[in-house]
Amino acid sequence: MSSERILLVEGEDDEKVVEHLGRVCGLQQNFTIENERGFSKLCGHISVWAKEPGLRTLGVLADANDDLESRWKEIVDAAAGVGVRLPDAPEPSGTIVEGSPRIGVWLMPDNCRPGELEDFALELIPASDRVWSLAEQYIASIPEAERKFKPGKVSKANLYAWLASRKHPQRIGAAIGVGDLDAEVPLGKQFAKWLSDLFVD
């Protein structure tokens, strides 16, 4: 791994997804992943990392959450602080801006809609899977008064119910690594291509 190429992520799950998806897709991990433990710290550290001596490429992987435009603006403003102008909106295939350093940004799940890492993982569930509908039914059957998750987190609850049904219940990254989640679907391939294009030698 290289200190010349850094990928900033929000948390451990993002880190493991990148590692496992990269292996499955045959990517050379010629970059270092820095877990910033939350978006606020990640965004605040963009200018710090961008000024690191010898840095050639800086990647930013973050969740769009409920407001993609607001999240994007925060990243744009942080990049502007080091003289990098990002486009007004994220590129659907992942944003890469040439400069010194080169900067790339991917907003989960797909640069186009609100969401988070779990929404990306949902796209990787094999279409032929027969347990997914049962996981949805299970979560739907829980009385609202007994639900500990927020109404907007139903899809996240569905995903983890499905992950719990695997032979070896896995976190998202590990599920990619053992093939329970299919990294070869179009969104998985697009994310892998963004990583490859961003950190090209």
Backbone as a ProteinNet text record, in pm:
[ID]
protein_1_A
[PRIMARY]
MSSERILLVEGEDDEKVVEHLGRVCGLQQNFTIENERGFSKLCGHISVWAKEPGLRTLGVLADANDDLESRWKEIVDAAAGVGVRLPDAPEPSGTIVEGSPRIGVWLMPDNCRPGELEDFALELIPASDRVWSLAEQYIASIPEAERKFKPGKVSKANLYAWLASRKHPQRIGAAIGVGDLDAEVPLGKQFAKWLSDLFVD
[TERTIARY]
83.8	0	87.5	27.4	109.1	56.4	146.8	108.3	93	127.1	105	-39.8	-112	-251	-333.1	-427.9	-506.1	-654.9	-728.5	-874.4	-931.9	-1007.7	-1072	-1210.4	-1241.6	-1373.1	-1430.2	-1561.5	-1629.9	-1616.6	-1602.1	-1603.1	-1547.2	-1547.6	-1486.8	-1560.2	-1693.4	-1767.3	-1728.6	-1712.4	-1669.1	-1530.6	-1444	-1307	-1307.5	-1387.6	-1391	-1457.2	-1558.1	-1621.2	-1519.1	-1441.4	-1339	-1237.4	-1191.4	-1090.9	-1143.8	-1263.1	-1317	-1360.9	-1426.6	-1469.2	-1348.2	-1244.3	-1122.1	-1062.4	-1059.7	-1004.2	-1089.6	-1222.6	-1312.9	-1300.7	-1284.1	-1277.4	-1135.2	-1040.5	-903.4	-829.1	-866.7	-797.6	-669.4	-570.3	-447.6	-469.2	-460.4	-480.5	-348.8	-325	-202	-225.5	-321	-353.8	-379.6	-371.5	-396.1	-535.2	-609.2	-742	-730	-783.5	-783.2	-926	-953.2	-1084.7	-1095.1	-1178.4	-1189.9	-1295.8	-1369	-1467.2	-1572.6	-1639.8	-1749.8	-1729.2	-1841.6	-1833	-1771.9	-1806.4	-1756	-1603.4	-1545.6	-1400.3	-1341.9	-1406.3	-1358.8	-1355.1	-1464.9	-1473.7	-1371.6	-1357.5	-1263.1	-1118.4	-1090.8	-953.3	-914.5	-1009.6	-976.8	-862.9	-871.3	-767.3	-635.1	-642.4	-519.8	-447.3	-523	-460.4	-413.3	-489.6	-453.9	-320.2	-279.6	-152.1	-38.3	-67.6	35	148.1	272.3	385.1	390.7	404.1	417	286.3	173.1	44.2	11.7	-21.3	-56.8	-207.1	-275.5	-417.9	-489.6	-603.9	-686.7	-828	-875.5	-1011.6	-1098.9	-1226.3	-1322.3	-1443.3	-1471.8	-1587.7	-1678.6	-1801.1	-1891.9	-2035.1	-2121.3	-2263.1	-2331	-2424.5	-2506	-2605.5	-2645.8	-2746.7	-2875.5	-2945.3	-3078.1	-3076	-2961.8	-2955.7	-2826.2	-2832	-2713.3	-2655.6	-2740.6	-2690.8	-2615.2	-2667.7	-2601.7	-2468.6	-2468.9	-2345.9	-2239.3	-2282.4	-2189.7	-2131	-2216	-2169.3	-2061.1	-2076.8	-1975.9	-1841.6	-1844.7	-1720.8	-1661.8	-1748.2	-1702	-1632.6	-1692.2	-1634.1	-1500.3	-1491.1	-1365.9	-1256.2	-1289.8	-1191.1	-1149	-1245.1	-1213.5	-1110	-1107.9	-1012	-868	-847.2	-710.9	-695.2	-784.7	-771.5	-820.7	-902.9	-957	-1103.9	-1139.6	-1278.5	-1348.3	-1443.2	-1524.9	-1646.7	-1706.7	-1825.2	-1942.9	-2045.1	-2161.2	-2239.8	-2229	-2298	-2204.7	-2219.8	-2132.7	-2157.6	-2052.1	-2065.6	-2129.6	-2228.3	-2293.5	-2196.7	-2088.7	-1992.6	-1881.7	-1894.7	-1789.8	-1707.6	-1681.3	-1612.5	-1461.6	-1389.1	-1242.7	-1200	-1122.3	-1073.8	-922	-863.9	-717.8	-662.3	-547.3	-482.6	-368.4	-324.5	-215.5	-258.9	-320.5	-334.8	-459.1	-465.1	-589.1	-687.2	-812.3	-913.4	-1032.2	-1078.5	-1195.7	-1296.4	-1424.9	-1531	-1636.7	-1677.2	-1791.2	-1886.4	-2013.9	-2116.4	-2206.1	-2205	-2291.3	-2438.4	-2526.9	-2491	-2438.5	-2484.5	-2453.3	-2428.9	-2399	-2371.8	-2493.6	-2608.2	-2726.2	-2845.6	-2847.1	-2964	-2922.3	-3012	-2980.9	-2961.8	-2888.6	-2868.2	-2733	-2698.6	-2575.8	-2518.2	-2414.7	-2345.5	-2441.7	-2536.7	-2630.6	-2715.8	-2748.4	-2825.4	-2741.4	-2611.6	-2519.6	-2521.9	-2513.8	-2512.1	-2640.2	-2753.1	-2880.6	-2876.7	-2804.7	-2794.7	-2710.8	-2635.1	-2546.2	-2609	-2730.8	-2799	-2838.6	-2799	-2830.4	-2980.4	-3015.1	-3156.2	-3229.6	-3157	-3220.4	-3236.7	-3191.2	-3195.8	-3340.2	-3368.9	-3505.2	-3530.6	-3426	-3440.9	-3473.8	-3437.8	-3456.4	-3600.8	-3696.3	-3836.9	-3878.4	-3819.1	-3850.5	-3793.2	-3674.6	-3615.8	-3704.2	-3753.7	-3843.6	-3971.3	-4025.6	-4147.7	-4125.3	-4008.5	-3976.7	-3975.2	-3904.5	-3896.8	-4034.5	-4111.3	-4245.4	-4338.7	-4312.5	-4400.5	-4376.9	-4268.7	-4239.4	-4332.7	-4411.1	-4501.1	-4423.1	-4479.7	-4409.8	-4366.1	-4447.2	-4413.1	-4289.3	-4256.4	-4142.9	-4017.5	-4028.6	-3914	-3819.3	-3692.8	-3593.2	-3524.8	-3552.4	-3491.2	-3588.9	-3533.8	-3616	-3691.3	-3805.1	-3883.2	-3802.2	-3708	-3627.8	-3519	-3506.2	-3400.5	-3453.9	-3573.4	-3632.2	-3545.6	-3496.4	-3415.6	-3287	-3231.4	-3111.2	-3141.9	-3257	-3298.1	-3320.8	-3382.3	-3403	-3270.1	-3172.1	-3041.4	-2977.8	-2977.3	-2910.4	-2987.1	-3119	-3195.8	-3154	-3133.9	-3089.5	-2947.7	-2857.7	-2720.5	-2717.2	-2808.7	-2813.1	-2852.1	-2907.5	-2951.7	-2843.6	-2727.2	-2619.5	-2559.6	-2489.9	-2427.8	-2335.1	-2256.1	-2172.2	-2215.4	-2307.5	-2357.1	-2241.9	-2250.8	-2137	-2173.6	-2070.6	-2086.5	-2080.4	-2109.2	-2122.8	-1995.3	-1880.9	-1756.1	-1726.9	-1741.1	-1714.2	-1811.7	-1937.7	-2036.5	-1998.2	-1934.8	-1881.3	-1767.9	-1682.1	-1564.9	-1597.4	-1707.6	-1743	-1844.7	-1885.5	-1974.8	-2122.5	-2160.9	-2303.4	-2359.2	-2279.1	-2313.7	-2231.8	-2295.9	-2235.4	-2171.4	-2039.4	-1967.1	-1966.9	-2013.8	-2010.5	-2136.4	-2229.1	-2346.4	-2300.1	-2380.8	-2334.3	-2284.5	-2354.7	-2311.3	-2178.9	-2162	-2035.4	-1920.6	-1943.4	-1840.2	-1806.7	-1910.2	-1886.1	-1803.3	-1832.8	-1755.8	-1611	-1592.4	-1457.1	-1381.3	-1452	-1386.6	-1344.3	-1429.9	-1392.8	-1265.9	-1259.2	-1138.6	-1016.5	-1032	-921.7	-875.9	-972.1	-938.9	-875.1	-924.1	-872.8	-730.7	-703	-572.3	-481.2	-503.6	-419.7	-275.3	-181.4	-38	1.3
-119.1	0	124.3	235.5	353.6	475.8	552.4	679.1	787.6	755.2	848.8	846.8	743	725.7	691.1	777.1	761.5	759.1	667	665	689.3	798.1	829.6	765.2	696.2	634.1	674.7	656.7	697.5	596.8	468.4	369.2	235.2	141.3	10.2	-68.6	-60	-134.5	-89.5	41.5	93.2	38.3	38.6	-10.9	-155.5	-240	-382	-407.1	-326.3	-340.3	-313.2	-207.2	-175	-288.5	-338.7	-445.5	-571.5	-617.3	-742.7	-727.9	-616.7	-596.8	-587	-519.8	-509.4	-645.7	-732.5	-867	-946.4	-941	-1015.6	-967.9	-838.5	-780.1	-776.2	-828.9	-837.5	-706.2	-612.8	-484.3	-494.2	-420.6	-408	-296.5	-330.4	-225.8	-153.7	-56.9	22	153.5	151	271	232.5	331.8	312.2	362.7	283.3	324	386.2	506.2	576.7	587.1	518.9	521.7	646.2	741.9	869.3	868.2	757.4	740.5	851.3	864.2	959.5	1062.5	1113.5	1206.3	1339.9	1390.1	1521.5	1523	1418.3	1410.6	1391.4	1305.5	1282.9	1413.7	1487.7	1611.5	1713	1718.8	1812.8	1780.8	1653.7	1612.2	1612.8	1643.2	1646.1	1743.7	1863.1	1963.1	1922.6	1850.5	1805.2	1702.4	1602.1	1497.2	1550.5	1643.5	1696.6	1768.6	1816.6	1887	1795.4	1665.9	1571.2	1566.3	1583.2	1580.3	1448	1458.4	1339.8	1276.1	1327.9	1268.7	1294.2	1188.6	1199.9	1190.9	1105.5	1082.7	1073.5	1143.6	1139.7	1100.1	988.7	943.6	968.9	996	1019.6	930	843.5	754	786.6	832.1	874	837.8	834.1	810.7	941.3	932.6	1049.4	1078.5	974.4	985.5	1044.9	1127.3	1173	1288.4	1354.1	1474.5	1473.4	1417	1405.9	1542.5	1639.8	1772	1840.2	1830.7	1892.7	1824.9	1693.2	1618.2	1651.5	1661.3	1694	1834.1	1928.6	2066.2	2072.2	1995.6	1994.5	1946.8	1845.1	1792.5	1892.3	1953.9	2056.6	2169.9	2216.7	2326.8	2286.6	2162.3	2115.7	2108	2060.6	2051.8	2189.8	2283.6	2420	2483.5	2440	2494	2462.2	2362.9	2329.1	2353.8	2437.2	2478	2378.8	2282.3	2183.6	2215.6	2231	2261.6	2134.2	2089.9	1974.9	2022.9	1936.5	1978.2	2010.6	2074.2	2116	1996.9	1884.1	1762.1	1643.6	1537.6	1421.9	1354.1	1301.2	1223.5	1088.2	1042.8	915.5	797	803.4	693.1	712.2	814.7	845.1	962.8	1056.9	1180.1	1165.9	1210.2	1217.4	1349.9	1427.2	1556.6	1555.4	1581.3	1582.9	1707	1691.7	1803.3	1751.3	1833.2	1793.5	1820.5	1720	1582.4	1562.4	1446.9	1403.6	1371.7	1413.5	1386.4	1315	1210.9	1136.6	1124.8	1125.5	1115.9	1017.1	928.4	839.7	857.9	893	902.3	779.7	701.2	583.5	625.3	551	425.2	435.2	536.3	535.8	674.8	773.8	911.1	986.2	922	983.4	997.1	921.8	923.8	918.6	961.2	951.4	805	783	647.4	631.2	506.3	476.5	344.4	300.1	176.8	60.1	51.2	-61.6	-61.2	56.4	63.3	14.1	40.3	-15.5	-168.1	-221.2	-366.8	-431.8	-363.6	-419.6	-450.5	-366	-386.7	-509.5	-559.7	-673.3	-806.9	-804.1	-929.5	-997.4	-1122.4	-1190.9	-1189.7	-1163.3	-1154	-1285.1	-1397.1	-1528.5	-1569.8	-1488.2	-1526	-1540.6	-1651.7	-1679	-1640.2	-1601.5	-1566.3	-1418.8	-1336.8	-1192.7	-1157	-1212.8	-1178.9	-1223.1	-1331.6	-1378.1	-1282.3	-1228.8	-1129.9	-1005.7	-962.2	-846.5	-874.2	-996.9	-1033.3	-1035.2	-1083.8	-1089.1	-948.7	-856.9	-720.2	-654.6	-678.2	-619.4	-673.2	-793.9	-855.6	-805.4	-732.2	-680	-562.4	-568.1	-456.6	-325.9	-218.9	-90.8	-52	-85.2	-50.1	-125.4	-237.5	-319.7	-293.2	-207.1	-179	-80	-116.4	-29.4	60.5	35.4	114.8	221.3	328.4	439	398.7	462.9	428.2	432.9	525.9	537.2	433.1	344.5	243.5	102.5	92.7	-39	-120.1	-57.4	-131.8	-182.3	-102.8	-144.4	-265.3	-261.4	-375	-498.9	-480.6	-592.9	-657.6	-571.9	-623.7	-707.7	-656.9	-730.8	-856.1	-856.4	-980	-1083.7	-1038.1	-1129.6	-1180.1	-1090.9	-1131.7	-1234.9	-1222.4	-1316.5	-1457.3	-1469.8	-1602.5	-1678.7	-1618.4	-1685.5	-1799.6	-1889.3	-2003.3	-1954.6	-1852	-1785.6	-1639.7	-1601.2	-1462.6	-1362.7	-1272.8	-1187.3	-1040.4	-957.9	-816.1	-796.7	-676	-653.8	-690.3	-641.1	-669.2	-817.2	-887.6	-1031.1	-1105.9	-1058.5	-1122.5	-1108.8	-998.4	-983.6	-1082.3	-1093.2	-1179.5	-1325.6	-1374.9	-1517	-1540	-1433.8	-1448.7	-1443.4	-1417.7	-1402.8	-1278.4	-1173.3	-1053.7	-1054.2	-1019.1	-1032.3	-901.4	-894.7	-773.7	-754.1	-853.8	-844.1	-780.5	-738.3	-667.7	-531.2	-464.4	-338.1	-234.3	-214.6	-112.7	-152	-279.9	-326.2	-304.3	-335.3	-315.6	-167.8	-82.2	61.3	117.1	72.7	118.1	70.4	-55.3	-109.2	-32.8	4.2	80.6	218.5	281.8	412.6	401.2	300.1	279	258.3	174.7	144.5	268.8	345.6	467.3	573.1	583.3	684.6	656	531.2	496.6	431.2	462.6	409.5	458	371.3	408.4	511.5
0	0	0	-40.5	-64.9	8.4	69.6	130.6	24.1	-101.2	-211.3	-257.9	-218.9	-260.7	-137.5	-102.6	19.2	-15	45.1	35	173.8	189.4	315.6	319.2	427.6	444.2	579.4	594.9	717.6	830.9	798.1	904	861.1	955.1	931.5	824	820.3	718.7	578.1	558.3	427.2	392.3	491.4	472.4	425.6	491.7	458.5	323.6	290	158.4	48.6	62.5	-37.4	-48.6	63.8	62.5	-5	35.1	-19	-164.3	-197.2	-335	-427	-379.7	-459.8	-490	-388.9	-410.8	-508.7	-489.1	-576.7	-721	-739.8	-874	-930	-855.3	-904.5	-908.8	-821.7	-819.7	-738.5	-781.8	-704.1	-603	-473	-372.3	-349.7	-436.6	-430.2	-356.3	-262.3	-185.8	-40.1	44.9	187.4	222.6	299.8	344.7	482.9	496.5	624.5	676.5	787.3	850.3	937.3	894.6	964.2	1075.3	1088	1196.1	1197.9	1085.7	1076.7	966.5	915.1	802.1	840.8	957.2	996.8	1000.3	1058.4	1064.6	925	846.1	709.2	632	636.8	560.3	611.6	742.7	800.4	770.6	740.1	715.6	568	479.7	336.5	310.4	365.9	342.6	406.5	518.2	585.6	500.2	454.2	373	238.4	180	48	50	167.7	180.4	224.8	238.3	282	178.8	220.8	125.6	48.5	-83	-166.6	-207.6	-157.9	-193.7	-340.3	-412.9	-554	-577.4	-497.4	-518.6	-385.4	-376.1	-256.4	-296.5	-243.6	-267.5	-145.9	-169.8	-62.6	-87.1	10.1	2.5	120.1	91.5	198.2	160.9	262	239.2	198.5	104.6	70.5	182.6	254	359.6	304.7	382.6	341.3	242	227.3	143.5	63.1	-56.5	-140.2	-173	-205.7	-245.6	-131.7	-10.4	104.1	133.6	127.4	153.8	48.5	-77.6	-185.3	-165.8	-126	-106.4	2.1	107.8	213.5	160.1	74.7	17.6	-81.4	-162.4	-258.3	-184.1	-76.4	0.2	61.6	111.1	170.3	65.5	-54.7	-162.7	-210.7	-212.2	-256	-164.3	-39.3	55.5	22.4	-63.8	-107.5	-257.2	-312.9	-452	-554.1	-511.4	-606.1	-631.2	-756.9	-793	-838.3	-760.1	-796.9	-874.9	-956.5	-1032.6	-941	-996.2	-917.5	-862.9	-929.6	-885.4	-908.9	-829.7	-850.2	-984.1	-1042.9	-1166.3	-1132.6	-1210.3	-1180.9	-1173.3	-1250.1	-1251	-1148.4	-1063.1	-966.7	-1016.7	-931.5	-971.2	-957.3	-1059.6	-1054.9	-1116.7	-1041.8	-1089.8	-1087.4	-1202.6	-1211.3	-1143.8	-1083.5	-1016	-932.1	-842.2	-752.8	-608.8	-544.1	-590.8	-678	-746.2	-809.8	-697.1	-712.8	-611	-673.4	-603.8	-647.8	-535	-571.1	-470.9	-517.9	-426.4	-450.5	-333.1	-362.8	-260.2	-267.6	-161	-155.1	-148.9	-223.2	-287.1	-431.1	-507.5	-650.7	-708	-621.9	-664.7	-717.5	-718	-780.1	-686.4	-577.7	-489.5	-344.1	-256.3	-113.8	-73.9	34.9	81.6	147.2	172.5	244.3	196.5	263.4	225.1	212.9	305.8	302.6	176.5	123.7	-0.3	-118.3	-113.9	-213	-204.1	-81.5	-62.3	-111.6	-95.8	-142.8	-292	-367.3	-511.9	-546.5	-449.7	-472.2	-433.7	-380.2	-348.5	-478.4	-498	-624.6	-654.4	-779.2	-818.5	-794.8	-800.6	-785.2	-639.2	-546	-404.3	-357.1	-287.6	-243.9	-98.4	-28.7	112.7	130.9	32.4	46.7	80	8.2	34.2	174.4	223.7	358.9	463.6	435.5	526.2	533.1	416.8	414.2	493.3	475.6	547.5	698.1	739	881.5	942.1	877.7	930.5	928.5	821.7	810.7	919.4	967.2	1066.7	1209	1230.1	1363.2	1392.2	1499.2	1530.1	1544.6	1494.3	1496.6	1637.7	1737.1	1875.3	1924.8	1859.2	1900.2	1817.5	1716.9	1630.7	1698.1	1704.3	1765.8	1662.7	1533.3	1426.9	1378.5	1321.4	1273.2	1146.7	1117.6	998.4	869.2	859.7	737.8	724.3	822.2	821.1	794.7	735.5	709	613	506.6	409.4	474.1	564.7	637.2	725.2	794.1	876.2	790.3	673.2	580.5	542.2	511.2	468.8	578.6	701.5	808.3	847.2	829.9	849.9	746.3	623.5	516.8	543.8	583.2	613.2	725.8	820.8	933.4	890.3	769.2	721.6	646.6	630.3	557.1	639.9	573.9	643	753.2	721.4	821	821.8	911.2	909.9	904	807.7	776.8	784.4	800.5	775.2	624.5	578.1	434.2	358.8	404.2	333.2	325.5	437.9	439.2	349.2	343.2	256.8	109.6	73.9	-61.8	-82.4	17.7	6.2	-15.7	46.4	32.3	-78.3	-146.8	-261.1	-229.2	-103.2	-72.4	-140.5	-146.8	-222.8	-351.3	-461.5	-594	-640	-631.5	-672.2	-823.2	-898.3	-1043.9	-1103.6	-1019.7	-1073.7	-1124.9	-1209.1	-1269	-1168.6	-1056.6	-961	-896	-866.7	-810.5	-906.7	-1032.8	-1135.1	-1151.7	-1146	-1163.7	-1048.9	-927.4	-812.6	-822.8	-864.8	-881.8	-989.8	-1095.9	-1204	-1154.9	-1073.8	-1017.7	-933.9	-849.7	-769.5	-858.3	-960.8	-1051	-1125.7	-1178.4	-1253.3	-1163.3	-1042.1	-949.9	-908.4	-875.8	-822.3	-926.8	-1051.1	-1158.7	-1137.6	-1167.5	-1153.5	-1259.9
[MASK]
+++++++++++++++++++++++++++++++++++++++++++++++++++++++++++++++++++++++++++++++++++++++++++++++++++++++++++++++++++++++++++++++++++++++++++++++++++++++++++++++++++++++++++++++++++++++++++++++++++++++++

